[in-house]
mmCIF file of C-alpha atoms in Angstrom:
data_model
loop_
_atom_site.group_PDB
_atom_site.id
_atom_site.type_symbol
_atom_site.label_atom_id
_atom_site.label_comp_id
_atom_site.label_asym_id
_atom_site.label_seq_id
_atom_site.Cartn_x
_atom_site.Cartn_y
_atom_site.Cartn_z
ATOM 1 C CA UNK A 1 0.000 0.000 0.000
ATOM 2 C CA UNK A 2 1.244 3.879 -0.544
ATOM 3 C CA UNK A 3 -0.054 6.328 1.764
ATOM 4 C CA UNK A 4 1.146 9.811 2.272
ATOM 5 C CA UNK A 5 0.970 11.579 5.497
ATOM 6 C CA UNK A 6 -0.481 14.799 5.770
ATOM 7 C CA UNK A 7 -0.331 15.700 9.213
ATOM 8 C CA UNK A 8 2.348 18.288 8.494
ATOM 9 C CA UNK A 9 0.829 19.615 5.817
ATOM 10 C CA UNK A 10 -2.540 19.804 7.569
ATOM 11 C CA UNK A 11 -1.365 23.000 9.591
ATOM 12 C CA UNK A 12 -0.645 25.273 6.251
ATOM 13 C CA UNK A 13 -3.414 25.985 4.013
ATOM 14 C CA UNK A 14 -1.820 26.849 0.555
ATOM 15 C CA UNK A 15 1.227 24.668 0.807
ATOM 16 C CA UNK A 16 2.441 21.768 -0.838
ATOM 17 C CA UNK A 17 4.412 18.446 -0.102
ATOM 18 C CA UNK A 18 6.224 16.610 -2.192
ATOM 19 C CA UNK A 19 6.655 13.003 -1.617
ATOM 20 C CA UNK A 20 8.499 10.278 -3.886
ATOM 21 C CA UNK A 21 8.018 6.439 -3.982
ATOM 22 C CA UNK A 22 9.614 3.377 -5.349
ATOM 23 C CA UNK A 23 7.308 0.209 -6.100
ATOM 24 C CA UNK A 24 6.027 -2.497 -8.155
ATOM 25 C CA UNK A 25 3.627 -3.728 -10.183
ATOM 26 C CA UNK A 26 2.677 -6.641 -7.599
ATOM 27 C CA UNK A 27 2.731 -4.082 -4.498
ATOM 28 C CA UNK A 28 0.122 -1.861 -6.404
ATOM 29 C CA UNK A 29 -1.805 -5.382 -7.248
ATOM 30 C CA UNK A 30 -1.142 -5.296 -10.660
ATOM 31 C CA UNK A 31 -0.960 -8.798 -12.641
ATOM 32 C CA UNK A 32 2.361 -9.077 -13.486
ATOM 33 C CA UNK A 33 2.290 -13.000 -14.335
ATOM 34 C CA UNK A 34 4.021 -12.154 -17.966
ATOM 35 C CA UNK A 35 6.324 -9.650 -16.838
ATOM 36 C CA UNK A 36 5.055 -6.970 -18.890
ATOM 37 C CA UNK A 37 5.883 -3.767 -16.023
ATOM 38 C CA UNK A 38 9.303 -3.433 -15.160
ATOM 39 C CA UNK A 39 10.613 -4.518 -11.778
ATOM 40 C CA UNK A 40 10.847 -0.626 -9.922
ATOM 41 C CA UNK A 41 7.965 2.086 -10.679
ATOM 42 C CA UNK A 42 8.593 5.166 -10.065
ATOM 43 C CA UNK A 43 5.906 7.765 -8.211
ATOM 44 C CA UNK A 44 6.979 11.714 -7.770
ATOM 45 C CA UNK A 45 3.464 13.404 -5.468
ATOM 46 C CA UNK A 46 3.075 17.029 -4.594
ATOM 47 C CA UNK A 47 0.365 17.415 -2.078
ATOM 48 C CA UNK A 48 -1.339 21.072 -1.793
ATOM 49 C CA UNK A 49 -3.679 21.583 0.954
ATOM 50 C CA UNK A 50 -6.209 23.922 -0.660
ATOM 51 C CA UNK A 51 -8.329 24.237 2.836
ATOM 52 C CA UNK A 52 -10.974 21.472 2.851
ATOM 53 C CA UNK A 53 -9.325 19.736 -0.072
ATOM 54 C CA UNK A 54 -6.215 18.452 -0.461
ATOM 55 C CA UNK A 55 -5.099 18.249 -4.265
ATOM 56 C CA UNK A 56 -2.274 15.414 -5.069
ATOM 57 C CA UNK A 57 -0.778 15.950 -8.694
ATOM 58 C CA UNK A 58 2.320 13.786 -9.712
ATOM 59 C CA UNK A 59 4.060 11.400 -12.268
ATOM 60 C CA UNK A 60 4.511 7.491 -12.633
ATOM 61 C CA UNK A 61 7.432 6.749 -14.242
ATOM 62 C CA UNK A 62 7.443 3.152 -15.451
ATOM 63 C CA UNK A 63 8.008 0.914 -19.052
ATOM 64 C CA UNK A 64 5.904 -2.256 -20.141
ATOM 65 C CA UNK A 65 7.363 -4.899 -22.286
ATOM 66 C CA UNK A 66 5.272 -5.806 -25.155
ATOM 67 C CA UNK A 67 5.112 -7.089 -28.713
ATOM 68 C CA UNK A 68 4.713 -4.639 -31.533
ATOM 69 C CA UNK A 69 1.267 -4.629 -32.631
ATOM 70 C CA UNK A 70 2.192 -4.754 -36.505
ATOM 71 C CA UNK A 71 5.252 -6.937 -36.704
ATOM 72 C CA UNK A 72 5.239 -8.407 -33.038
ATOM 73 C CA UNK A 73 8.589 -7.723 -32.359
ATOM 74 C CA UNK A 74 9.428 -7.051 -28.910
ATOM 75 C CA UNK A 75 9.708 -3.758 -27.277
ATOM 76 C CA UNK A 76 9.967 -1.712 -24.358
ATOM 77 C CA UNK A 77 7.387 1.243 -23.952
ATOM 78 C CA UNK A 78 8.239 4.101 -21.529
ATOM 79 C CA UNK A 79 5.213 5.434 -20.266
ATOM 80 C CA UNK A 80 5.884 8.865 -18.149
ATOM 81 C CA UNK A 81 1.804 9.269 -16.662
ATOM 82 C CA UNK A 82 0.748 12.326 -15.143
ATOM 83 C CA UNK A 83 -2.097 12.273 -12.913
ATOM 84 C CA UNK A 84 -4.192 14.585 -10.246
ATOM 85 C CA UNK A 85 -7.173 14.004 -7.962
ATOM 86 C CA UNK A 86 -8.856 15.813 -5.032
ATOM 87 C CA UNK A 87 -9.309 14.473 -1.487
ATOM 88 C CA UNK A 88 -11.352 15.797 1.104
ATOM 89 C CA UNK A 89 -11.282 14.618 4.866
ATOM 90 C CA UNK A 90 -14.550 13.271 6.405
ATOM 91 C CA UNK A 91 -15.977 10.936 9.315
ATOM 92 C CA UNK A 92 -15.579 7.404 8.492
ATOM 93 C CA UNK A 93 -19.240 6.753 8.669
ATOM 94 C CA UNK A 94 -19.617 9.432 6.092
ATOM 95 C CA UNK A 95 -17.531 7.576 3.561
ATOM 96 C CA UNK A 96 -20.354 5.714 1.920
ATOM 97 C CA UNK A 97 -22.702 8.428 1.499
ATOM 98 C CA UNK A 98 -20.154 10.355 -0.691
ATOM 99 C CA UNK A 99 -18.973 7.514 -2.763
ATOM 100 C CA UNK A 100 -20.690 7.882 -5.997
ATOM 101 C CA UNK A 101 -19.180 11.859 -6.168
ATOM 102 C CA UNK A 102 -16.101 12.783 -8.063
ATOM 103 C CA UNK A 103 -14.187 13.667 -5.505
ATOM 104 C CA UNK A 104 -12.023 11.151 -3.055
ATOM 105 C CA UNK A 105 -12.401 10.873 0.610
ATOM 106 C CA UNK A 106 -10.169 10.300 3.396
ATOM 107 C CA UNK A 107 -9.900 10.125 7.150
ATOM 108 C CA UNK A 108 -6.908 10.634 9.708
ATOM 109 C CA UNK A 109 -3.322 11.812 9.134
ATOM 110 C CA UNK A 110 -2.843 9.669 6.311
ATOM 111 C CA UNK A 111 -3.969 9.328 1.967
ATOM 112 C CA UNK A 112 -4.002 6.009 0.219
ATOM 113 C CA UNK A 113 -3.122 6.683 -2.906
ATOM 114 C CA UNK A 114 -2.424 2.534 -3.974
ATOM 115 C CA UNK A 115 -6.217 2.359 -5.830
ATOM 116 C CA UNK A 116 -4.742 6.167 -7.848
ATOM 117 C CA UNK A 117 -1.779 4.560 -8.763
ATOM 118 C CA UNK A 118 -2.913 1.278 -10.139
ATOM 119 C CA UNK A 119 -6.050 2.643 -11.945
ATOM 120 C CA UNK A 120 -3.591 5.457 -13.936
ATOM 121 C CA UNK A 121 -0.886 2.897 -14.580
ATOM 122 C CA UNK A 122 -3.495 0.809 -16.386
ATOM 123 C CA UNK A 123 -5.540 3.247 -18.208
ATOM 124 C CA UNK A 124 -2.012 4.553 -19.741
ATOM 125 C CA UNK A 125 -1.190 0.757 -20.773
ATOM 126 C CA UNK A 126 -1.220 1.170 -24.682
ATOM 127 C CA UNK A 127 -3.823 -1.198 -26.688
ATOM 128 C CA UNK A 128 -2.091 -1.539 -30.013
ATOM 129 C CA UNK A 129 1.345 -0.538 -29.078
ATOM 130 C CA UNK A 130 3.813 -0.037 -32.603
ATOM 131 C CA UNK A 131 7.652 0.015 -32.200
ATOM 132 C CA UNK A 132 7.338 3.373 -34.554
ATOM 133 C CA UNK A 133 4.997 4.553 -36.504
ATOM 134 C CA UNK A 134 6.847 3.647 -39.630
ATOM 135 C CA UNK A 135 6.557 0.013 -39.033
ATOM 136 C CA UNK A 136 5.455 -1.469 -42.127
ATOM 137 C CA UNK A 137 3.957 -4.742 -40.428
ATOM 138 C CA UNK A 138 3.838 -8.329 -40.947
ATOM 139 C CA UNK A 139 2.909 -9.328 -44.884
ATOM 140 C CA UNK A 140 -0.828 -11.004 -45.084
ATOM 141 C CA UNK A 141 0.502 -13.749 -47.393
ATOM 142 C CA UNK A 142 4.296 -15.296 -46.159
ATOM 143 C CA UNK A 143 4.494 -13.414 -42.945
ATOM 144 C CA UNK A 144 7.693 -11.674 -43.787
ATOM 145 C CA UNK A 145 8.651 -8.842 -41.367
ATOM 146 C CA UNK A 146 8.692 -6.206 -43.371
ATOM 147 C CA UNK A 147 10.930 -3.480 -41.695
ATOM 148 C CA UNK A 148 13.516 -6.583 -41.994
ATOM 149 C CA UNK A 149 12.894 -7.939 -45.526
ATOM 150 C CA UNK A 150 10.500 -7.716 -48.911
ATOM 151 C CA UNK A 151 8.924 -10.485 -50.450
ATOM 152 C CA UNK A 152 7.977 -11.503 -53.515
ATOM 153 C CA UNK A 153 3.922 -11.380 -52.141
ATOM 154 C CA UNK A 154 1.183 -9.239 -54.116
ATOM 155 C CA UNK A 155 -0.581 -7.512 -51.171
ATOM 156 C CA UNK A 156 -3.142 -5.342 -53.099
ATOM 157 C CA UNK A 157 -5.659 -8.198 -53.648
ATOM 158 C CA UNK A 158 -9.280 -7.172 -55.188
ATOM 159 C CA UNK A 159 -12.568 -8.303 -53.086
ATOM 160 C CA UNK A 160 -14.246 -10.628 -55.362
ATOM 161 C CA UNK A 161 -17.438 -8.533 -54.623
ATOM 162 C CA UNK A 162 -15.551 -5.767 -56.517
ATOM 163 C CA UNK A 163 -14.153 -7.086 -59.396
ATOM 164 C CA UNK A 164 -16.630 -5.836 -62.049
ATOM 165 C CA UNK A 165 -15.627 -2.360 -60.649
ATOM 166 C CA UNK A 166 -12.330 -2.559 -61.086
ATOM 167 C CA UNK A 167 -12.767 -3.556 -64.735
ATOM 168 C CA UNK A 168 -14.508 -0.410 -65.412
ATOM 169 C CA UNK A 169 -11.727 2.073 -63.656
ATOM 170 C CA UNK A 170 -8.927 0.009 -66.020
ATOM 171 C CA UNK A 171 -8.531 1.811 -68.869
ATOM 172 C CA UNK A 172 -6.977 -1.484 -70.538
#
């Protein structure tokens, strides 16, 4: 679990903390089974007590291994996340009466911050990540990496369903 410990900053409405953590993927309870996050994630907080709210803005600093989406080559993606949420002190019992709002809540000396964390560290994981955005791919026919080699494969192939078509635009 991260938590941060505001009872310093509890005295000085308008000033800020900074705090700075070192974890993992498995501490924030992220699966990790496949090793895509690296071993050490970085976390860099600055807490600013704005009165009744306390405003925590920051950075995760972390790289997933992955395959290339278009030629499945493997690669390592650097992901640099910024992030910032609102908390607001309360009574325990209070807690559930607030939760559907869009702010967080909090009681004591102390801010979890594990469930902010994990949910911005997933939300940033890319869903068709490329090595570059020139990456030519995989070819449909021989599978042939193509940022490695060419083949000798005709990829422009003609839907059946539009072959009277094309006769028309050939000016043959």
């Amino acid at each position: 679990m991260m938590k941060i410990n505001i009872g310093q900053l509890r005295k000085d409405i308008g000033g800020t903390q900074s705090f700075s953590f070192k974890t993992s993927a498995e501490d924030l309870g992220v699966d990790n089974q496949q090793g895509l996050w690296s071993d050490i994630i970085t976390v860099e907080i600055q807490v600013t007590n704005k009165g009744n709210i306390y405003q925590i803005t920051g950075t995760v600093n972390t790289a997933i291994n992955q395959c290339c989406s278009r030629c499945l080559e493997p690669m390592v993606h650097v992901l640099n996340i910024p992030f910032s949420e609102d908390y607001k002190e309360t009574e325990l019992e209070e807690i559930d009466n607030f939760s559907s709002r869009e702010i967080n809540y909090f009681t004591g000396d102390e801010i979890d911050i594990t469930d902010l964390i994990r949910e911005n560290i997933l939300l940033a994981e890319p869903l068709k990540p490329v090595c570059s955005e020139n990456c030519r791919g995989l070819c449909p026919e021989c599978g042939t990496n193509l940022n490695i080699d060419t083949c000798g494969c005709n990829p422009i192939k003609t839907d059946p369903r539009l072959a009277v078509l094309e006769k028309l635009l050939s000016k043959d």
